[in-house]
PDB file of C-alpha atoms in Angstrom:
ATOM      1  CA  MET A  11      85.193 160.026  86.583  1.00  0.00           C
ATOM      2  CA  ASP A  12      87.146 160.987  83.463  1.00  0.00           C
ATOM      3  CA  ARG A  13      84.259 161.589  81.072  1.00  0.00           C
ATOM      4  CA  PHE A  14      86.346 161.267  77.905  1.00  0.00           C
ATOM      5  CA  GLU A  15      87.893 158.034  79.156  1.00  0.00           C
ATOM      6  CA  ALA A  16      84.438 156.723  79.993  1.00  0.00           C
ATOM      7  CA  ILE A  17      83.157 157.543  76.493  1.00  0.00           C
ATOM      8  CA  ARG A  18      86.206 155.890  74.886  1.00  0.00           C
ATOM      9  CA  THR A  19      85.619 152.835  77.064  1.00  0.00           C
ATOM     10  CA  LEU A  20      81.964 152.610  76.047  1.00  0.00           C
ATOM     11  CA  LEU A  21      82.807 152.953  72.330  1.00  0.00           C
ATOM     12  CA  ALA A  22      85.509 150.297  72.587  1.00  0.00           C
ATOM     13  CA  ALA A  23      83.013 147.936  74.240  1.00  0.00           C
ATOM     14  CA  VAL A  24      80.367 148.633  71.577  1.00  0.00           C
ATOM     15  CA  ASP A  25      82.817 148.248  68.690  1.00  0.00           C
ATOM     16  CA  GLY A  26      84.329 145.089  70.160  1.00  0.00           C
ATOM     17  CA  GLY A  27      81.003 143.622  71.178  1.00  0.00           C
ATOM     18  CA  SER A  28      81.862 143.063  74.843  1.00  0.00           C
ATOM     19  CA  LEU A  29      83.512 144.540  77.905  1.00  0.00           C
ATOM     20  CA  THR A  30      86.232 141.907  77.590  1.00  0.00           C
ATOM     21  CA  ALA A  31      87.028 143.067  74.057  1.00  0.00           C
ATOM     22  CA  ALA A  32      87.251 146.664  75.298  1.00  0.00           C
ATOM     23  CA  SER A  33      89.585 145.530  78.068  1.00  0.00           C
ATOM     24  CA  ARG A  34      91.916 143.903  75.536  1.00  0.00           C
ATOM     25  CA  GLN A  35      91.815 146.829  73.114  1.00  0.00           C
ATOM     26  CA  LEU A  36      92.438 149.496  75.738  1.00  0.00           C
ATOM     27  CA  GLY A  37      94.869 147.484  77.869  1.00  0.00           C
ATOM     28  CA  MET A  38      92.610 148.212  80.818  1.00  0.00           C
ATOM     29  CA  PRO A  39      91.581 145.773  83.580  1.00  0.00           C
ATOM     30  CA  LEU A  40      88.109 144.337  83.014  1.00  0.00           C
ATOM     31  CA  PRO A  41      86.754 145.646  86.367  1.00  0.00           C
ATOM     32  CA  THR A  42      87.867 149.163  85.386  1.00  0.00           C
ATOM     33  CA  VAL A  43      86.087 148.861  82.032  1.00  0.00           C
ATOM     34  CA  SER A  44      82.900 147.711  83.755  1.00  0.00           C
ATOM     35  CA  ARG A  45      83.144 150.471  86.353  1.00  0.00           C
ATOM     36  CA  ASN A  46      83.661 153.187  83.712  1.00  0.00           C
ATOM     37  CA  VAL A  47      80.535 152.121  81.833  1.00  0.00           C
ATOM     38  CA  SER A  48      78.482 151.820  85.023  1.00  0.00           C
ATOM     39  CA  GLU A  49      79.607 155.226  86.304  1.00  0.00           C
ATOM     40  CA  LEU A  50      78.782 156.781  82.946  1.00  0.00           C
ATOM     41  CA  GLU A  51      75.275 155.321  83.112  1.00  0.00           C
ATOM     42  CA  ALA A  52      74.935 156.558  86.684  1.00  0.00           C
ATOM     43  CA  ARG A  53      76.027 160.060  85.704  1.00  0.00           C
ATOM     44  CA  LEU A  54      73.525 160.131  82.848  1.00  0.00           C
ATOM     45  CA  GLY A  55      70.789 158.522  84.899  1.00  0.00           C
ATOM     46  CA  THR A  56      69.926 156.025  82.167  1.00  0.00           C
ATOM     47  CA  GLN A  57      70.897 152.579  80.964  1.00  0.00           C
ATOM     48  CA  LEU A  58      73.104 152.642  77.875  1.00  0.00           C
ATOM     49  CA  VAL A  59      73.843 148.947  77.330  1.00  0.00           C
ATOM     50  CA  ILE A  60      72.203 145.647  78.084  1.00  0.00           C
ATOM     51  CA  ARG A  61      74.781 143.086  79.154  1.00  0.00           C
ATOM     52  CA  THR A  62      74.176 139.490  78.074  1.00  0.00           C
ATOM     53  CA  SER A  63      76.393 136.464  78.449  1.00  0.00           C
ATOM     54  CA  ARG A  64      77.551 136.780  74.825  1.00  0.00           C
ATOM     55  CA  LYS A  65      77.460 140.440  73.797  1.00  0.00           C
ATOM     56  CA  LEU A  66      76.400 143.979  74.560  1.00  0.00           C
ATOM     57  CA  LEU A  67      73.172 145.440  73.214  1.00  0.00           C
ATOM     58  CA  LEU A  68      72.606 149.178  73.044  1.00  0.00           C
ATOM     59  CA  THR A  69      69.419 150.699  74.397  1.00  0.00           C
ATOM     60  CA  ASP A  70      67.755 153.519  72.469  1.00  0.00           C
ATOM     61  CA  ALA A  71      69.475 156.002  74.753  1.00  0.00           C
ATOM     62  CA  GLY A  72      72.738 154.128  74.229  1.00  0.00           C
ATOM     63  CA  ASN A  73      72.441 154.341  70.455  1.00  0.00           C
ATOM     64  CA  ALA A  74      71.920 158.100  70.582  1.00  0.00           C
ATOM     65  CA  PHE A  75      74.743 158.585  73.068  1.00  0.00           C
ATOM     66  CA  VAL A  76      77.223 156.512  71.036  1.00  0.00           C
ATOM     67  CA  VAL A  77      76.580 158.650  67.938  1.00  0.00           C
ATOM     68  CA  ALA A  78      77.071 161.843  69.936  1.00  0.00           C
ATOM     69  CA  GLY A  79      80.069 160.389  71.771  1.00  0.00           C
ATOM     70  CA  ARG A  80      81.866 159.531  68.536  1.00  0.00           C
ATOM     71  CA  ARG A  81      81.334 163.077  67.312  1.00  0.00           C
ATOM     72  CA  VAL A  82      82.687 164.550  70.554  1.00  0.00           C
ATOM     73  CA  LEU A  83      85.799 162.352  70.497  1.00  0.00           C
ATOM     74  CA  GLU A  84      86.461 163.115  66.830  1.00  0.00           C
ATOM     75  CA  GLN A  85      86.358 166.835  67.626  1.00  0.00           C
ATOM     76  CA  LEU A  86      88.660 166.280  70.594  1.00  0.00           C
ATOM     77  CA  ASP A  87      91.082 164.244  68.478  1.00  0.00           C
ATOM     78  CA  GLU A  88      91.061 166.966  65.835  1.00  0.00           C
ATOM     79  CA  ALA A  89      91.872 169.587  68.451  1.00  0.00           C
ATOM     80  CA  GLU A  90      94.695 167.439  69.838  1.00  0.00           C
ATOM     81  CA  ARG A  91      96.135 166.881  66.363  1.00  0.00           C
ATOM     82  CA  ALA A  92      96.051 170.602  65.701  1.00  0.00           C
ATOM     83  CA  ALA A  93      97.841 171.277  68.985  1.00  0.00           C
ATOM     84  CA  ALA A  94     100.414 168.594  68.117  1.00  0.00           C
ATOM     85  CA  GLY A  95     101.179 170.268  64.801  1.00  0.00           C
ATOM     86  CA  GLU A  96      99.380 168.033  62.303  1.00  0.00           C
ATOM     87  CA  TYR A  97      98.050 171.173  60.639  1.00  0.00           C
ATOM     88  CA  ARG A  98     101.520 172.685  60.403  1.00  0.00           C
ATOM     89  CA  THR A  99     103.425 169.757  58.896  1.00  0.00           C
ATOM     90  CA  PRO A 100     102.277 166.514  57.234  1.00  0.00           C
ATOM     91  CA  ARG A 101     102.368 163.818  59.886  1.00  0.00           C
ATOM     92  CA  GLY A 102     100.174 161.099  61.344  1.00  0.00           C
ATOM     93  CA  ASP A 103      98.169 158.171  60.005  1.00  0.00           C
ATOM     94  CA  LEU A 104      96.305 158.144  56.701  1.00  0.00           C
ATOM     95  CA  LEU A 105      93.691 155.622  55.512  1.00  0.00           C
ATOM     96  CA  VAL A 106      93.197 155.366  51.744  1.00  0.00           C
ATOM     97  CA  THR A 107      90.695 153.125  49.929  1.00  0.00           C
ATOM     98  CA  ALA A 108      90.271 152.147  46.279  1.00  0.00           C
ATOM     99  CA  PRO A 109      88.848 149.344  44.113  1.00  0.00           C
ATOM    100  CA  ILE A 110      90.970 146.202  44.483  1.00  0.00           C
ATOM    101  CA  MET A 111      92.734 145.914  41.131  1.00  0.00           C
ATOM    102  CA  PHE A 112      93.006 149.679  40.591  1.00  0.00           C
ATOM    103  CA  GLY A 113      94.521 149.903  44.051  1.00  0.00           C
ATOM    104  CA  LYS A 114      97.019 147.159  43.289  1.00  0.00           C
ATOM    105  CA  LEU A 115      98.081 148.546  39.907  1.00  0.00           C
ATOM    106  CA  HIS A 116      97.867 152.310  40.363  1.00  0.00           C
ATOM    107  CA  VAL A 117      97.382 153.352  43.994  1.00  0.00           C
ATOM    108  CA  THR A 118     100.006 151.204  45.738  1.00  0.00           C
ATOM    109  CA  PRO A 119     102.959 152.516  43.669  1.00  0.00           C
ATOM    110  CA  VAL A 120     101.850 156.098  44.317  1.00  0.00           C
ATOM    111  CA  VAL A 121     101.481 155.446  48.065  1.00  0.00           C
ATOM    112  CA  LEU A 122     104.966 153.916  48.258  1.00  0.00           C
ATOM    113  CA  SER A 123     106.444 156.994  46.569  1.00  0.00           C
ATOM    114  CA  PHE A 124     104.435 159.211  48.925  1.00  0.00           C
ATOM    115  CA  LEU A 125     105.877 157.419  51.955  1.00  0.00           C
ATOM    116  CA  ALA A 126     109.389 158.099  50.701  1.00  0.00           C
ATOM    117  CA  ALA A 127     108.572 161.795  50.252  1.00  0.00           C
ATOM    118  CA  TYR A 128     106.755 162.193  53.608  1.00  0.00           C
ATOM    119  CA  PRO A 129     108.565 160.183  56.300  1.00  0.00           C
ATOM    120  CA  GLU A 130     106.289 161.411  59.105  1.00  0.00           C
ATOM    121  CA  VAL A 131     103.093 160.086  57.510  1.00  0.00           C
ATOM    122  CA  ASN A 132     102.001 156.459  57.860  1.00  0.00           C
ATOM    123  CA  VAL A 133      99.561 155.102  55.269  1.00  0.00           C
ATOM    124  CA  ARG A 134      97.151 152.188  55.498  1.00  0.00           C
ATOM    125  CA  VAL A 135      95.435 151.105  52.275  1.00  0.00           C
ATOM    126  CA  ALA A 136      92.197 149.120  52.156  1.00  0.00           C
ATOM    127  CA  PHE A 137      90.987 147.908  48.779  1.00  0.00           C
ATOM    128  CA  PHE A 138      87.320 147.010  48.193  1.00  0.00           C
ATOM    129  CA  ASP A 139      85.201 146.587  45.075  1.00  0.00           C
ATOM    130  CA  HIS A 140      82.195 148.026  46.898  1.00  0.00           C
ATOM    131  CA  VAL A 141      81.557 151.554  48.125  1.00  0.00           C
ATOM    132  CA  ILE A 142      82.139 152.115  51.831  1.00  0.00           C
ATOM    133  CA  ASP A 143      81.064 155.046  53.988  1.00  0.00           C
ATOM    134  CA  LEU A 144      84.069 157.339  54.486  1.00  0.00           C
ATOM    135  CA  VAL A 145      82.841 158.936  57.696  1.00  0.00           C
ATOM    136  CA  GLU A 146      81.690 155.726  59.360  1.00  0.00           C
ATOM    137  CA  ASN A 147      84.938 153.939  58.490  1.00  0.00           C
ATOM    138  CA  HIS A 148      87.218 156.905  59.231  1.00  0.00           C
ATOM    139  CA  VAL A 149      88.611 156.942  55.686  1.00  0.00           C
ATOM    140  CA  ASP A 150      90.755 159.964  54.805  1.00  0.00           C
ATOM    141  CA  VAL A 151      90.868 159.621  51.009  1.00  0.00           C
ATOM    142  CA  ALA A 152      89.089 157.309  48.554  1.00  0.00           C
ATOM    143  CA  ILE A 153      89.499 156.679  44.849  1.00  0.00           C
ATOM    144  CA  ARG A 154      86.015 156.235  43.398  1.00  0.00           C
ATOM    145  CA  ILE A 155      85.316 154.841  39.930  1.00  0.00           C
ATOM    146  CA  GLY A 156      81.870 155.725  38.596  1.00  0.00           C
ATOM    147  CA  HIS A 157      79.420 158.597  38.644  1.00  0.00           C
ATOM    148  CA  LEU A 158      79.176 160.127  42.111  1.00  0.00           C
ATOM    149  CA  PRO A 159      75.842 160.758  43.825  1.00  0.00           C
ATOM    150  CA  ASP A 160      75.198 164.162  45.360  1.00  0.00           C
ATOM    151  CA  SER A 161      76.783 164.283  48.797  1.00  0.00           C
ATOM    152  CA  ALA A 162      78.785 166.439  51.168  1.00  0.00           C
ATOM    153  CA  LEU A 163      82.007 164.761  50.023  1.00  0.00           C
ATOM    154  CA  VAL A 164      84.659 166.787  48.203  1.00  0.00           C
ATOM    155  CA  ALA A 165      85.628 165.216  44.866  1.00  0.00           C
ATOM    156  CA  SER A 166      88.369 165.959  42.356  1.00  0.00           C
ATOM    157  CA  ARG A 167      88.159 164.302  38.945  1.00  0.00           C
ATOM    158  CA  ILE A 168      91.478 162.735  37.942  1.00  0.00           C
ATOM    159  CA  GLY A 169      90.498 161.016  34.720  1.00  0.00           C
ATOM    160  CA  GLU A 170      88.340 158.284  33.304  1.00  0.00           C
ATOM    161  CA  ILE A 171      88.377 154.648  32.305  1.00  0.00           C
ATOM    162  CA  HIS A 172      86.507 152.778  29.612  1.00  0.00           C
ATOM    163  CA  TRP A 173      85.258 149.281  28.920  1.00  0.00           C
ATOM    164  CA  VAL A 174      87.425 146.976  26.818  1.00  0.00           C
ATOM    165  CA  VAL A 175      86.177 143.888  24.998  1.00  0.00           C
ATOM    166  CA  CYS A 176      89.113 141.570  24.349  1.00  0.00           C
ATOM    167  CA  ALA A 177      90.203 138.026  23.553  1.00  0.00           C
ATOM    168  CA  SER A 178      93.369 136.063  22.877  1.00  0.00           C
ATOM    169  CA  ALA A 179      94.762 135.810  19.357  1.00  0.00           C
ATOM    170  CA  ALA A 180      94.415 132.019  19.605  1.00  0.00           C
ATOM    171  CA  TYR A 181      90.673 132.266  20.328  1.00  0.00           C
ATOM    172  CA  LEU A 182      90.145 134.703  17.446  1.00  0.00           C
ATOM    173  CA  SER A 183      92.085 132.538  14.982  1.00  0.00           C
ATOM    174  CA  THR A 184      89.823 129.596  15.835  1.00  0.00           C
ATOM    175  CA  HIS A 185      86.444 131.323  16.210  1.00  0.00           C
ATOM    176  CA  GLY A 186      86.814 134.448  14.096  1.00  0.00           C
ATOM    177  CA  THR A 187      86.814 138.137  15.077  1.00  0.00           C
ATOM    178  CA  PRO A 188      83.527 139.928  15.852  1.00  0.00           C
ATOM    179  CA  VAL A 189      83.136 143.161  13.895  1.00  0.00           C
ATOM    180  CA  ALA A 190      79.875 144.318  15.486  1.00  0.00           C
ATOM    181  CA  PRO A 191      78.405 143.845  18.996  1.00  0.00           C
ATOM    182  CA  ASP A 192      75.626 141.583  17.689  1.00  0.00           C
ATOM    183  CA  ASP A 193      78.307 139.134  16.507  1.00  0.00           C
ATOM    184  CA  LEU A 194      78.894 138.195  20.143  1.00  0.00           C
ATOM    185  CA  ALA A 195      75.826 135.953  19.970  1.00  0.00           C
ATOM    186  CA  GLU A 196      77.993 133.519  18.005  1.00  0.00           C
ATOM    187  CA  HIS A 197      80.888 133.572  20.471  1.00  0.00           C
ATOM    188  CA  ASP A 198      81.792 132.143  23.849  1.00  0.00           C
ATOM    189  CA  CYS A 199      82.044 134.962  26.394  1.00  0.00           C
ATOM    190  CA  ILE A 200      83.612 135.408  29.805  1.00  0.00           C
ATOM    191  CA  ALA A 201      81.448 137.222  32.371  1.00  0.00           C
ATOM    192  CA  PHE A 202      82.868 139.343  35.172  1.00  0.00           C
ATOM    193  CA  GLU A 203      80.182 138.959  37.827  1.00  0.00           C
ATOM    194  CA  GLY A 204      79.530 138.183  41.466  1.00  0.00           C
ATOM    195  CA  LEU A 205      76.466 136.478  42.910  1.00  0.00           C
ATOM    196  CA  GLN A 206      74.258 138.380  40.471  1.00  0.00           C
ATOM    197  CA  MET A 207      74.478 137.081  36.900  1.00  0.00           C
ATOM    198  CA  VAL A 208      75.402 139.502  34.109  1.00  0.00           C
ATOM    199  CA  ARG A 209      74.034 138.438  30.757  1.00  0.00           C
ATOM    200  CA  THR A 210      74.191 141.672  28.734  1.00  0.00           C
ATOM    201  CA  TRP A 211      76.991 144.085  27.830  1.00  0.00           C
ATOM    202  CA  PRO A 212      76.362 147.754  26.940  1.00  0.00           C
ATOM    203  CA  PHE A 213      77.645 149.188  23.670  1.00  0.00           C
ATOM    204  CA  GLY A 214      77.409 152.514  21.866  1.00  0.00           C
ATOM    205  CA  ARG A 215      76.678 156.037  23.076  1.00  0.00           C
ATOM    206  CA  GLY A 216      73.709 158.344  23.024  1.00  0.00           C
ATOM    207  CA  THR A 217      70.983 157.227  20.632  1.00  0.00           C
ATOM    208  CA  ASP A 218      73.214 154.351  19.479  1.00  0.00           C
ATOM    209  CA  ALA A 219      73.479 152.860  22.967  1.00  0.00           C
ATOM    210  CA  LYS A 220      72.142 149.343  23.391  1.00  0.00           C
ATOM    211  CA  ALA A 221      72.569 146.220  25.524  1.00  0.00           C
ATOM    212  CA  VAL A 222      73.743 143.081  23.778  1.00  0.00           C
ATOM    213  CA  ALA A 223      72.992 139.624  25.162  1.00  0.00           C
ATOM    214  CA  ILE A 224      76.013 137.372  25.752  1.00  0.00           C
ATOM    215  CA  ARG A 225      76.455 133.649  26.301  1.00  0.00           C
ATOM    216  CA  PRO A 226      79.027 133.127  29.089  1.00  0.00           C
ATOM    217  CA  ARG A 227      81.139 129.996  28.863  1.00  0.00           C
ATOM    218  CA  PHE A 228      82.913 131.049  32.065  1.00  0.00           C
ATOM    219  CA  ALA A 229      82.153 133.581  34.802  1.00  0.00           C
ATOM    220  CA  ALA A 230      84.236 134.817  37.740  1.00  0.00           C
ATOM    221  CA  ASN A 231      84.027 137.529  40.372  1.00  0.00           C
ATOM    222  CA  THR A 232      87.646 138.703  40.095  1.00  0.00           C
ATOM    223  CA  ALA A 233      89.350 140.487  37.225  1.00  0.00           C
ATOM    224  CA  ASP A 234      92.427 138.270  37.590  1.00  0.00           C
ATOM    225  CA  ALA A 235      90.362 135.147  36.902  1.00  0.00           C
ATOM    226  CA  VAL A 236      88.624 136.751  33.918  1.00  0.00           C
ATOM    227  CA  ILE A 237      91.960 137.842  32.427  1.00  0.00           C
ATOM    228  CA  GLU A 238      93.482 134.396  32.956  1.00  0.00           C
ATOM    229  CA  ALA A 239      90.526 132.733  31.221  1.00  0.00           C
ATOM    230  CA  ALA A 240      90.680 135.148  28.304  1.00  0.00           C
ATOM    231  CA  ILE A 241      94.410 134.599  27.835  1.00  0.00           C
ATOM    232  CA  ALA A 242      93.778 130.840  27.927  1.00  0.00           C
ATOM    233  CA  GLY A 243      91.413 131.227  24.967  1.00  0.00           C
ATOM    234  CA  VAL A 244      88.177 130.390  26.783  1.00  0.00           C
ATOM    235  CA  GLY A 245      86.291 133.239  25.138  1.00  0.00           C
ATOM    236  CA  ILE A 246      85.775 136.990  24.778  1.00  0.00           C
ATOM    237  CA  ALA A 247      86.000 139.071  27.963  1.00  0.00           C
ATOM    238  CA  ARG A 248      84.842 142.533  28.971  1.00  0.00           C
ATOM    239  CA  LEU A 249      87.085 144.413  31.384  1.00  0.00           C
ATOM    240  CA  THR A 250      87.905 147.968  32.359  1.00  0.00           C
ATOM    241  CA  SER A 251      90.836 149.610  30.606  1.00  0.00           C
ATOM    242  CA  TYR A 252      93.070 149.493  33.681  1.00  0.00           C
ATOM    243  CA  GLN A 253      92.338 145.796  34.200  1.00  0.00           C
ATOM    244  CA  ALA A 254      93.077 144.820  30.597  1.00  0.00           C
ATOM    245  CA  ALA A 255      95.962 147.225  29.890  1.00  0.00           C
ATOM    246  CA  GLY A 256      98.828 144.950  30.938  1.00  0.00           C
ATOM    247  CA  ALA A 257      97.709 141.894  28.969  1.00  0.00           C
ATOM    248  CA  ILE A 258      96.910 143.963  25.848  1.00  0.00           C
ATOM    249  CA  ARG A 259     100.273 145.731  25.890  1.00  0.00           C
ATOM    250  CA  GLU A 260     102.055 142.404  26.316  1.00  0.00           C
ATOM    251  CA  GLY A 261     100.190 141.020  23.308  1.00  0.00           C
ATOM    252  CA  ARG A 262      98.380 138.354  25.303  1.00  0.00           C
ATOM    253  CA  LEU A 263      94.973 139.901  24.575  1.00  0.00           C
ATOM    254  CA  VAL A 264      93.594 141.798  21.598  1.00  0.00           C
ATOM    255  CA  SER A 265      91.182 144.737  21.960  1.00  0.00           C
ATOM    256  CA  LEU A 266      87.911 144.377  20.008  1.00  0.00           C
ATOM    257  CA  LEU A 267      84.903 146.511  18.990  1.00  0.00           C
ATOM    258  CA  ARG A 268      86.584 149.731  20.104  1.00  0.00           C
ATOM    259  CA  ARG A 269      84.380 152.039  18.025  1.00  0.00           C
ATOM    260  CA  HIS A 270      81.323 150.593  19.771  1.00  0.00           C
ATOM    261  CA  SER A 271      82.531 151.405  23.320  1.00  0.00           C
ATOM    262  CA  PRO A 272      79.954 152.877  25.744  1.00  0.00           C
ATOM    263  CA  GLU A 273      80.470 156.152  27.581  1.00  0.00           C
ATOM    264  CA  PRO A 274      83.692 156.321  29.654  1.00  0.00           C
ATOM    265  CA  ILE A 275      83.520 156.120  33.447  1.00  0.00           C
ATOM    266  CA  PRO A 276      84.869 159.004  35.584  1.00  0.00           C
ATOM    267  CA  VAL A 277      87.469 158.503  38.312  1.00  0.00           C
ATOM    268  CA  HIS A 278      87.642 160.819  41.334  1.00  0.00           C
ATOM    269  CA  LEU A 279      89.723 161.407  44.422  1.00  0.00           C
ATOM    270  CA  VAL A 280      87.240 161.888  47.263  1.00  0.00           C
ATOM    271  CA  HIS A 281      87.511 163.056  50.870  1.00  0.00           C
ATOM    272  CA  THR A 282      85.122 164.229  53.541  1.00  0.00           C
ATOM    273  CA  GLY A 283      86.199 167.858  53.331  1.00  0.00           C
ATOM    274  CA  PRO A 284      86.491 168.943  56.981  1.00  0.00           C
ATOM    275  CA  ALA A 285      86.636 172.683  57.540  1.00  0.00           C
ATOM    276  CA  LEU A 286      90.295 172.363  58.519  1.00  0.00           C
ATOM    277  CA  VAL A 287      92.010 169.808  56.262  1.00  0.00           C
ATOM    278  CA  PRO A 288      95.028 168.163  57.935  1.00  0.00           C
ATOM    279  CA  LEU A 289      98.223 168.660  55.955  1.00  0.00           C
ATOM    280  CA  LYS A 290      98.689 164.893  55.659  1.00  0.00           C
ATOM    281  CA  ILE A 291      95.478 164.749  53.578  1.00  0.00           C
ATOM    282  CA  ARG A 292      96.296 167.866  51.583  1.00  0.00           C
ATOM    283  CA  ALA A 293      99.803 166.558  50.907  1.00  0.00           C
ATOM    284  CA  PHE A 294      98.459 163.206  49.709  1.00  0.00           C
ATOM    285  CA  LEU A 295      95.867 164.813  47.437  1.00  0.00           C
ATOM    286  CA  ASP A 296      98.471 167.107  45.901  1.00  0.00           C
ATOM    287  CA  PHE A 297     100.961 164.238  45.516  1.00  0.00           C
ATOM    288  CA  ALA A 298      98.648 161.473  44.320  1.00  0.00           C
ATOM    289  CA  GLY A 299      96.313 163.478  42.096  1.00  0.00           C
ATOM    290  CA  PRO A 300      98.741 164.316  39.255  1.00  0.00           C
ATOM    291  CA  ARG A 301     100.361 160.862  39.358  1.00  0.00           C
ATOM    292  CA  LEU A 302      97.069 158.972  39.204  1.00  0.00           C
ATOM    293  CA  LYS A 303      95.879 161.319  36.472  1.00  0.00           C
ATOM    294  CA  ALA A 304      99.012 160.558  34.428  1.00  0.00           C
ATOM    295  CA  GLY A 305      98.535 156.837  34.943  1.00  0.00           C
ATOM    296  CA  LEU A 306      94.943 157.008  33.691  1.00  0.00           C
ATOM    297  CA  ALA A 307      95.966 159.088  30.689  1.00  0.00           C
ATOM    298  CA  ASP A 308      98.594 156.468  29.846  1.00  0.00           C
ATOM    299  CA  ILE A 309      95.918 153.778  29.390  1.00  0.00           C
ATOM    300  CA  ALA A 310      93.406 155.963  27.569  1.00  0.00           C
ATOM    301  CA  ASP A 311      94.244 154.371  24.228  1.00  0.00           C
ATOM    302  CA  ILE A 312      93.911 150.733  25.369  1.00  0.00           C
TER     303      ILE A 312
END
């Protein structure tokens, strides 16, 4: 029995949820998949999975073995990449994540330029507005917006963003312009929220910091929808500087209450920091860092 092949087969079955899924993923006959898993269990002298008609369930021993097996295969893959030269020249696949709109506006152009500069590196981008585990999801580099918790991750600060309260000129001509945060009580607002309602906006810094209640006329869970509503004159919106920058520069939105802005929010490039960093990751960090930093500096005055 090829032990590494057996471990890969088991992980493919667990990740896919069935032996059939592993067969499709690996391009391996289903009987071979089943035999590999059975022989692995026989070698270990314990049951790793419980086979049902619909899916596979891991036993306690199976759970522990899968965790260890992933670690072993990652170390093997790292050794193979080193032998293949990944640590001597930038090459291979790279997975980069970022918040959705920041990724669209700032990360994608940088990645496209990076691809032109490094023809032997392939990049896959995945944009999410929630934090994902880099190790569990095999992410090479992430752009994180917000204060970072203590962790083993390696972070490099590339700038900051800030909150922008804005509205269309048409709305302001009809309803007036707020000059202080408390004036928002007299205005229609646009909330940027998901399933959880947001009914206050923070203003001020230090001892002047406070939360101001708002009255949303419209709420949406995407920045694009909030921007569209604000441009249409529905009310006053609160967005991050990178989300609002385009519409403000084009004159479709007007920035408000700037001297009452809360503390800015840091932006970092983050990676897992293995002892031996592949050149594809080092090359991307060195390439993307200064360009993203310049892009953030360019919207600092929005």
